[in-house]
Amino acid sequence: MKWISIILLLILSTAPTSASDLISTPTDHLTQFVVIGDMPYTDTEYALLEQPDGAIAKTIRTLNPSLLIHLGDFKQSRLSCSDELFQDRYRQIAQLNPHKIVYTPGDNEWVDCDRFTFSARYDELERLSFLRQLFFHQDQHQLTKDIPGLIRQEDFIENALWKSNQVVFATLHVPGTNNGRKEILRSNLQDALDEADYRDQSNEKWLQRLFIAAESAPAIVIALHADIFNFDPEKPVCTIENRTDCDGYRKLRDLIKSKVAQFNKPVLVIHGDSQAYCLHQPYTSIPNLWRLNAPGDYKHTDASQVAFDSRNKATPFIVTGVLDRKPAPAICNYSIFGASRHSPYLLPRAQLS
């Protein structure tokens, strides 16, 4: 019996560590967190996120991550943009990981609220103002209260910057619908484009500050909503002269590429907004840049557990589903049914701009 007890002890001591154990006992070389976005779009997804019995909500509660990032689009675009729905989704998000949540807005919450919905249409700038009050100025549930050292950008409260276990994180407010430059149907056109210009300027300043703050950090994580990597190569950069018929993400994408190349340490850009759930290196010329298109958007209903391992030089970022425990795909498939002919990722990566 003594030898049996010793053998059992050895087996237990060498057994693989569970996901919850890893998150609850971080080490200096391992930084872990959870990412979610582009849901709930359906009643089924809403139930998965609802406490206490929703499968995703329960799994996140078991993992008890030190950080959860919500990438925006907490509803489908055609659903109501009412105060009541926003308040309910704010409550649901806050309960997923109390006081340890960083949220960045998507387009379904404000940019697209002027479209046809199943109820009223809204002025998108008015919805942006309400969203800022609910999630950032008032923030009754104190989403980020237990995230040490988190700061927000002056005069652009959506953008945040913080450090977790030596990795430096930042959010940038980058919505879909060409960064708010397309389909402006209810707001004053000049006011909406001025807001887009100011957002671009604020994001550029925040990105500059991020890389200064992270100069000695082993890695950087940048979280935003829009898929800035899915673009029309024929579209020019947006300028004062051309504010709409342009690539609303090109200036930011080029700045990220330049900063990451100079940083020369691992950088992960996390976003939602499109159905190409994947983790990969989008540019062969910038091998330290990684991109995670998070699950959601109808195609893959799950959240992602992300781990940065400073000792793993070849694959510093590992992403698995919190429900299915499968690694994120390495191929970015933009079609819900199959490969899309219009996806830029069907081109050799060296051809991407």
Short mmCIF file of C-alpha atoms in Angstrom, two decimals, residues 21-347:
data_model
loop_
_atom_site.label_atom_id
_atom_site.label_comp_id
_atom_site.label_asym_id
_atom_site.label_seq_id
_atom_site.Cartn_x
_atom_site.Cartn_y
_atom_site.Cartn_z
CA ASP A 21 -4.73 26.32 -12.43
CA LEU A 22 -2.63 28.16 -14.98
CA ILE A 23 -4.74 31.29 -14.79
CA SER A 24 -5.01 31.30 -11.00
CA THR A 25 -1.27 30.78 -10.49
CA PRO A 26 0.56 33.03 -13.00
CA THR A 27 4.33 32.90 -13.29
CA ASP A 28 6.79 35.57 -14.37
CA HIS A 29 7.12 34.11 -17.85
CA LEU A 30 3.40 33.36 -18.42
CA THR A 31 0.69 35.99 -18.89
CA GLN A 32 -2.87 34.80 -19.47
CA PHE A 33 -6.23 36.43 -20.09
CA VAL A 34 -9.59 35.88 -21.82
CA VAL A 35 -10.98 37.65 -24.90
CA ILE A 36 -14.58 37.81 -26.09
CA GLY A 37 -16.45 39.82 -28.71
CA ASP A 38 -19.08 39.91 -31.46
CA MET A 39 -21.72 38.31 -29.27
CA PRO A 40 -24.40 37.76 -28.18
CA TYR A 41 -26.02 37.96 -31.62
CA THR A 42 -28.72 35.36 -30.89
CA ASP A 43 -30.86 34.23 -27.97
CA THR A 44 -28.72 31.09 -27.71
CA GLU A 45 -25.52 33.13 -27.39
CA TYR A 46 -27.19 35.42 -24.87
CA ALA A 47 -27.99 32.37 -22.73
CA LEU A 48 -24.38 31.14 -22.97
CA LEU A 49 -23.16 34.43 -21.49
CA GLU A 50 -25.80 34.79 -18.81
CA GLN A 51 -25.05 34.03 -15.15
CA PRO A 52 -25.26 31.66 -13.41
CA ASP A 53 -25.83 28.79 -15.85
CA GLY A 54 -24.56 29.97 -19.24
CA ALA A 55 -21.75 27.68 -20.42
CA ILE A 56 -19.34 30.47 -21.41
CA ALA A 57 -20.15 32.48 -18.29
CA LYS A 58 -19.57 29.44 -16.05
CA THR A 59 -16.28 28.58 -17.74
CA ILE A 60 -14.96 32.12 -17.38
CA ARG A 61 -16.00 32.07 -13.72
CA THR A 62 -14.07 28.82 -13.25
CA LEU A 63 -10.99 30.19 -15.00
CA ASN A 64 -11.19 33.37 -12.90
CA PRO A 65 -8.83 35.26 -15.22
CA SER A 66 -6.96 38.32 -14.02
CA LEU A 67 -8.25 40.08 -17.14
CA LEU A 68 -11.09 39.80 -19.65
CA ILE A 69 -11.10 41.98 -22.78
CA HIS A 70 -14.40 42.59 -24.57
CA LEU A 71 -13.85 43.60 -28.21
CA GLY A 72 -17.25 45.20 -28.81
CA ASP A 73 -20.34 44.34 -30.86
CA PHE A 74 -22.38 43.12 -27.90
CA LYS A 75 -25.42 42.78 -30.18
CA GLN A 76 -26.20 42.09 -33.82
CA SER A 77 -26.46 45.21 -35.96
CA ARG A 78 -30.18 44.88 -36.78
CA LEU A 79 -31.17 44.57 -33.13
CA SER A 80 -32.47 47.58 -31.23
CA CYS A 81 -30.03 50.25 -30.03
CA SER A 82 -32.30 51.23 -27.15
CA ASP A 83 -31.09 52.42 -23.76
CA GLU A 84 -32.66 49.35 -22.19
CA LEU A 85 -30.78 46.89 -24.39
CA PHE A 86 -27.47 48.72 -23.85
CA GLN A 87 -27.98 48.71 -20.09
CA ASP A 88 -28.77 44.99 -20.11
CA ARG A 89 -25.67 44.13 -22.16
CA TYR A 90 -23.52 46.32 -19.90
CA ARG A 91 -24.84 44.37 -16.92
CA GLN A 92 -24.17 41.03 -18.62
CA ILE A 93 -20.62 41.98 -19.58
CA ALA A 94 -19.89 43.27 -16.06
CA GLN A 95 -20.95 39.95 -14.53
CA LEU A 96 -18.67 37.84 -16.74
CA ASN A 97 -15.53 38.75 -14.77
CA PRO A 98 -16.42 41.38 -12.17
CA HIS A 99 -14.10 44.41 -11.91
CA LYS A 100 -11.53 42.85 -14.25
CA ILE A 101 -12.99 43.74 -17.67
CA VAL A 102 -11.73 46.15 -20.32
CA TYR A 103 -14.26 46.97 -23.02
CA THR A 104 -13.65 48.68 -26.36
CA PRO A 105 -16.66 49.69 -28.50
CA GLY A 106 -17.69 48.03 -31.74
CA ASP A 107 -19.73 49.45 -34.61
CA ASN A 108 -22.98 47.61 -33.82
CA GLU A 109 -23.30 49.66 -30.61
CA TRP A 110 -23.26 53.07 -32.29
CA VAL A 111 -21.95 53.44 -35.87
CA ASP A 112 -24.62 51.15 -37.30
CA CYS A 113 -27.51 52.29 -35.12
CA ASP A 114 -28.72 54.62 -37.89
CA ARG A 115 -29.51 51.63 -40.10
CA PHE A 116 -32.83 49.82 -40.26
CA THR A 117 -33.37 47.80 -37.09
CA PHE A 118 -36.32 45.91 -35.68
CA SER A 119 -37.30 49.08 -33.83
CA ALA A 120 -36.21 52.71 -34.12
CA ARG A 121 -33.22 54.17 -35.99
CA TYR A 122 -30.83 56.38 -34.02
CA ASP A 123 -28.38 59.19 -34.52
CA GLU A 124 -25.04 57.37 -34.28
CA LEU A 125 -23.25 60.23 -32.49
CA GLU A 126 -26.00 60.36 -29.87
CA ARG A 127 -25.58 56.61 -29.30
CA LEU A 128 -21.80 57.07 -28.97
CA SER A 129 -22.40 59.68 -26.29
CA PHE A 130 -24.75 57.34 -24.40
CA LEU A 131 -22.29 54.46 -24.73
CA ARG A 132 -19.48 56.58 -23.27
CA GLN A 133 -21.64 57.58 -20.33
CA LEU A 134 -22.76 54.02 -19.62
CA PHE A 135 -19.44 52.17 -19.92
CA PHE A 136 -16.83 54.79 -19.05
CA HIS A 137 -18.02 57.95 -17.32
CA GLN A 138 -20.66 56.47 -15.00
CA ASP A 139 -19.59 52.80 -15.07
CA GLN A 140 -21.74 51.79 -12.13
CA HIS A 141 -20.33 48.24 -12.10
CA GLN A 142 -16.72 49.53 -12.07
CA LEU A 143 -15.52 47.25 -14.84
CA THR A 144 -11.79 47.87 -14.35
CA LYS A 145 -11.63 48.49 -10.58
CA ASP A 146 -9.36 45.48 -9.89
CA ILE A 147 -6.95 46.03 -12.81
CA PRO A 148 -3.96 47.75 -11.18
CA GLY A 149 -2.46 50.79 -12.83
CA LEU A 150 -4.98 51.14 -15.64
CA ILE A 151 -5.08 54.64 -17.12
CA ARG A 152 -7.30 56.22 -19.76
CA GLN A 153 -6.53 58.70 -22.50
CA GLU A 154 -7.34 62.29 -21.65
CA ASP A 155 -10.28 63.56 -23.75
CA PHE A 156 -10.77 60.10 -25.30
CA ILE A 157 -11.91 57.95 -22.41
CA GLU A 158 -12.47 54.72 -24.39
CA ASN A 159 -8.73 54.14 -24.84
CA ALA A 160 -6.97 52.38 -21.96
CA LEU A 161 -3.39 51.41 -21.09
CA TRP A 162 -2.20 49.02 -18.39
CA LYS A 163 0.33 46.34 -17.50
CA SER A 164 -0.34 42.73 -16.55
CA ASN A 165 2.52 40.53 -15.42
CA GLN A 166 5.08 42.65 -17.35
CA VAL A 167 3.09 42.63 -20.63
CA VAL A 168 1.79 46.07 -21.62
CA PHE A 169 -1.79 46.25 -22.95
CA ALA A 170 -3.74 48.97 -24.72
CA THR A 171 -7.17 49.38 -26.25
CA LEU A 172 -7.90 51.57 -29.25
CA HIS A 173 -11.41 52.63 -30.24
CA VAL A 174 -11.56 51.46 -33.87
CA PRO A 175 -15.10 50.55 -35.00
CA GLY A 176 -16.13 48.77 -38.15
CA THR A 177 -17.99 50.29 -41.12
CA ASN A 178 -14.71 51.76 -42.39
CA ASN A 179 -13.90 53.29 -39.00
CA GLY A 180 -17.21 55.16 -38.96
CA ARG A 181 -16.63 56.78 -42.35
CA LYS A 182 -19.30 54.83 -44.23
CA GLU A 183 -23.12 54.91 -44.22
CA ILE A 184 -23.61 58.03 -42.11
CA LEU A 185 -27.40 58.10 -42.37
CA ARG A 186 -28.76 60.08 -39.42
CA SER A 187 -25.95 62.20 -37.93
CA ASN A 188 -24.70 65.43 -39.43
CA LEU A 189 -22.13 64.28 -42.01
CA GLN A 190 -19.55 66.92 -41.08
CA ASP A 191 -19.86 66.16 -37.37
CA ALA A 192 -19.52 62.40 -37.93
CA LEU A 193 -16.42 62.80 -40.10
CA ASP A 194 -14.92 65.25 -37.59
CA GLU A 195 -15.44 62.59 -34.92
CA ALA A 196 -13.69 60.04 -37.16
CA ASP A 197 -10.75 62.40 -37.71
CA TYR A 198 -10.46 63.08 -33.98
CA ARG A 199 -10.62 59.35 -33.27
CA ASP A 200 -7.78 58.71 -35.72
CA GLN A 201 -5.67 61.43 -34.10
CA SER A 202 -6.37 60.11 -30.60
CA ASN A 203 -5.54 56.53 -31.57
CA GLU A 204 -2.26 57.63 -33.14
CA LYS A 205 -1.26 59.52 -29.97
CA TRP A 206 -2.25 56.55 -27.77
CA LEU A 207 -0.29 54.12 -29.92
CA GLN A 208 2.79 56.34 -29.66
CA ARG A 209 2.38 56.44 -25.88
CA LEU A 210 1.93 52.68 -25.72
CA PHE A 211 5.26 51.92 -27.38
CA ILE A 212 7.07 54.43 -25.17
CA ALA A 213 5.52 52.87 -22.06
CA ALA A 214 6.39 49.35 -23.27
CA GLU A 215 10.00 50.03 -24.23
CA SER A 216 11.38 47.53 -21.69
CA ALA A 217 8.40 45.13 -21.73
CA PRO A 218 8.73 41.61 -23.15
CA ALA A 219 5.54 41.93 -25.22
CA ILE A 220 2.63 44.17 -26.17
CA VAL A 221 -1.06 43.37 -26.68
CA ILE A 222 -3.26 45.80 -28.63
CA ALA A 223 -7.04 45.25 -28.54
CA LEU A 224 -9.47 46.97 -30.92
CA HIS A 225 -12.73 46.07 -32.61
CA ALA A 226 -12.40 46.42 -36.38
CA ASP A 227 -10.66 43.96 -38.68
CA ILE A 228 -8.05 46.41 -39.97
CA PHE A 229 -6.35 43.56 -41.86
CA ASN A 230 -9.28 42.92 -44.21
CA PHE A 231 -9.01 45.73 -46.75
CA ASP A 232 -9.26 46.79 -50.37
CA PRO A 233 -5.69 47.43 -51.59
CA GLU A 234 -7.04 49.88 -54.18
CA LYS A 235 -8.42 52.26 -51.55
CA PRO A 236 -6.16 55.21 -50.66
CA VAL A 237 -5.44 56.48 -47.16
CA CYS A 238 -8.06 58.86 -45.77
CA THR A 239 -7.17 62.57 -45.93
CA ILE A 240 -8.86 65.91 -45.30
CA GLU A 241 -9.64 66.03 -49.02
CA ASN A 242 -10.92 62.43 -49.15
CA ARG A 243 -12.69 61.43 -45.95
CA THR A 244 -15.03 58.67 -47.14
CA ASP A 245 -13.86 56.97 -50.35
CA CYS A 246 -10.74 55.69 -48.63
CA ASP A 247 -9.34 52.95 -46.37
CA GLY A 248 -10.29 54.09 -42.87
CA TYR A 249 -7.71 51.77 -41.31
CA ARG A 250 -4.68 52.20 -43.52
CA LYS A 251 -3.04 54.98 -41.52
CA LEU A 252 -3.40 53.03 -38.27
CA ARG A 253 -2.35 49.73 -39.87
CA ASP A 254 0.80 51.30 -41.32
CA LEU A 255 1.68 52.92 -37.99
CA ILE A 256 1.24 49.61 -36.14
CA LYS A 257 3.46 47.84 -38.68
CA SER A 258 6.17 50.48 -38.35
CA LYS A 259 6.11 50.53 -34.55
CA VAL A 260 6.08 46.74 -34.23
CA ALA A 261 9.03 46.37 -36.60
CA GLN A 262 11.02 48.85 -34.49
CA PHE A 263 9.95 47.21 -31.21
CA ASN A 264 11.39 43.86 -32.34
CA LYS A 265 9.62 41.89 -29.59
CA PRO A 266 6.31 40.02 -29.75
CA VAL A 267 3.20 42.10 -30.38
CA LEU A 268 -0.32 40.68 -30.56
CA VAL A 269 -3.13 42.66 -32.21
CA ILE A 270 -6.54 41.30 -31.18
CA HIS A 271 -9.74 42.27 -32.96
CA GLY A 272 -13.21 41.05 -33.90
CA ASP A 273 -15.64 42.38 -36.51
CA SER A 274 -15.23 39.63 -39.15
CA GLN A 275 -15.77 35.90 -39.30
CA ALA A 276 -12.18 34.82 -39.97
CA TYR A 277 -11.38 33.28 -36.57
CA CYS A 278 -7.60 32.75 -36.66
CA LEU A 279 -4.20 33.35 -35.06
CA HIS A 280 -1.26 33.96 -37.37
CA GLN A 281 1.59 36.25 -38.42
CA PRO A 282 0.15 38.44 -41.19
CA TYR A 283 3.44 39.78 -42.58
CA THR A 284 6.53 37.73 -43.36
CA SER A 285 8.60 40.91 -43.18
CA ILE A 286 7.42 41.57 -39.57
CA PRO A 287 7.70 38.16 -37.88
CA ASN A 288 7.18 39.58 -34.37
CA LEU A 289 3.65 40.76 -35.27
CA TRP A 290 0.83 38.34 -34.44
CA ARG A 291 -2.83 38.83 -35.14
CA LEU A 292 -5.82 37.17 -33.45
CA ASN A 293 -9.22 37.52 -35.10
CA ALA A 294 -11.26 36.45 -32.10
CA PRO A 295 -14.21 34.03 -32.27
CA GLY A 296 -17.78 35.29 -32.52
CA ASP A 297 -19.76 36.95 -35.32
CA TYR A 298 -21.96 33.83 -35.76
CA LYS A 299 -19.12 31.70 -37.11
CA HIS A 300 -17.53 30.35 -33.92
CA THR A 301 -19.42 30.76 -30.66
CA ASP A 302 -16.78 30.79 -27.95
CA ALA A 303 -14.35 33.00 -26.07
CA SER A 304 -10.57 32.73 -26.31
CA GLN A 305 -8.03 32.02 -23.60
CA VAL A 306 -4.77 33.73 -24.58
CA ALA A 307 -1.37 32.96 -23.09
CA PHE A 308 1.91 34.78 -23.69
CA ASP A 309 4.96 32.66 -22.83
CA SER A 310 8.18 34.69 -22.85
CA ARG A 311 10.24 31.48 -23.01
CA ASN A 312 8.60 30.34 -26.25
CA LYS A 313 10.42 32.28 -28.95
CA ALA A 314 8.86 30.47 -31.91
CA THR A 315 5.23 30.69 -30.75
CA PRO A 316 4.97 33.23 -27.94
CA PHE A 317 1.14 33.50 -28.12
CA ILE A 318 -1.09 30.46 -27.62
CA VAL A 319 -4.86 30.77 -28.11
CA THR A 320 -7.47 28.16 -27.22
CA GLY A 321 -11.25 28.21 -26.97
CA VAL A 322 -12.56 28.33 -23.42
CA LEU A 323 -15.30 25.83 -24.31
CA ASP A 324 -13.82 23.57 -26.99
CA ARG A 325 -10.19 23.83 -25.72
CA LYS A 326 -9.01 23.70 -29.35
CA PRO A 327 -6.22 25.93 -30.67
CA ALA A 328 -7.22 28.86 -32.86
CA PRO A 329 -6.95 28.09 -36.61
CA ALA A 330 -3.84 29.33 -38.39
CA ILE A 331 -5.78 30.00 -41.62
CA CYS A 332 -8.00 33.09 -41.84
CA ASN A 333 -11.15 31.95 -43.65
CA TYR A 334 -13.35 34.99 -44.33
CA SER A 335 -16.35 33.00 -45.54
CA ILE A 336 -18.75 31.34 -43.16
CA PHE A 337 -18.98 28.44 -45.65
CA GLY A 338 -15.55 28.33 -47.29
CA ALA A 339 -12.60 30.34 -48.53
CA SER A 340 -13.56 33.69 -49.99
CA ARG A 341 -12.09 34.77 -53.30
CA HIS A 342 -12.07 38.35 -52.04
CA SER A 343 -10.04 37.72 -48.90
CA PRO A 344 -6.62 39.42 -49.02
CA TYR A 345 -5.22 36.40 -47.18
CA LEU A 346 -5.54 34.31 -50.31
CA LEU A 347 -2.61 36.40 -51.60
#
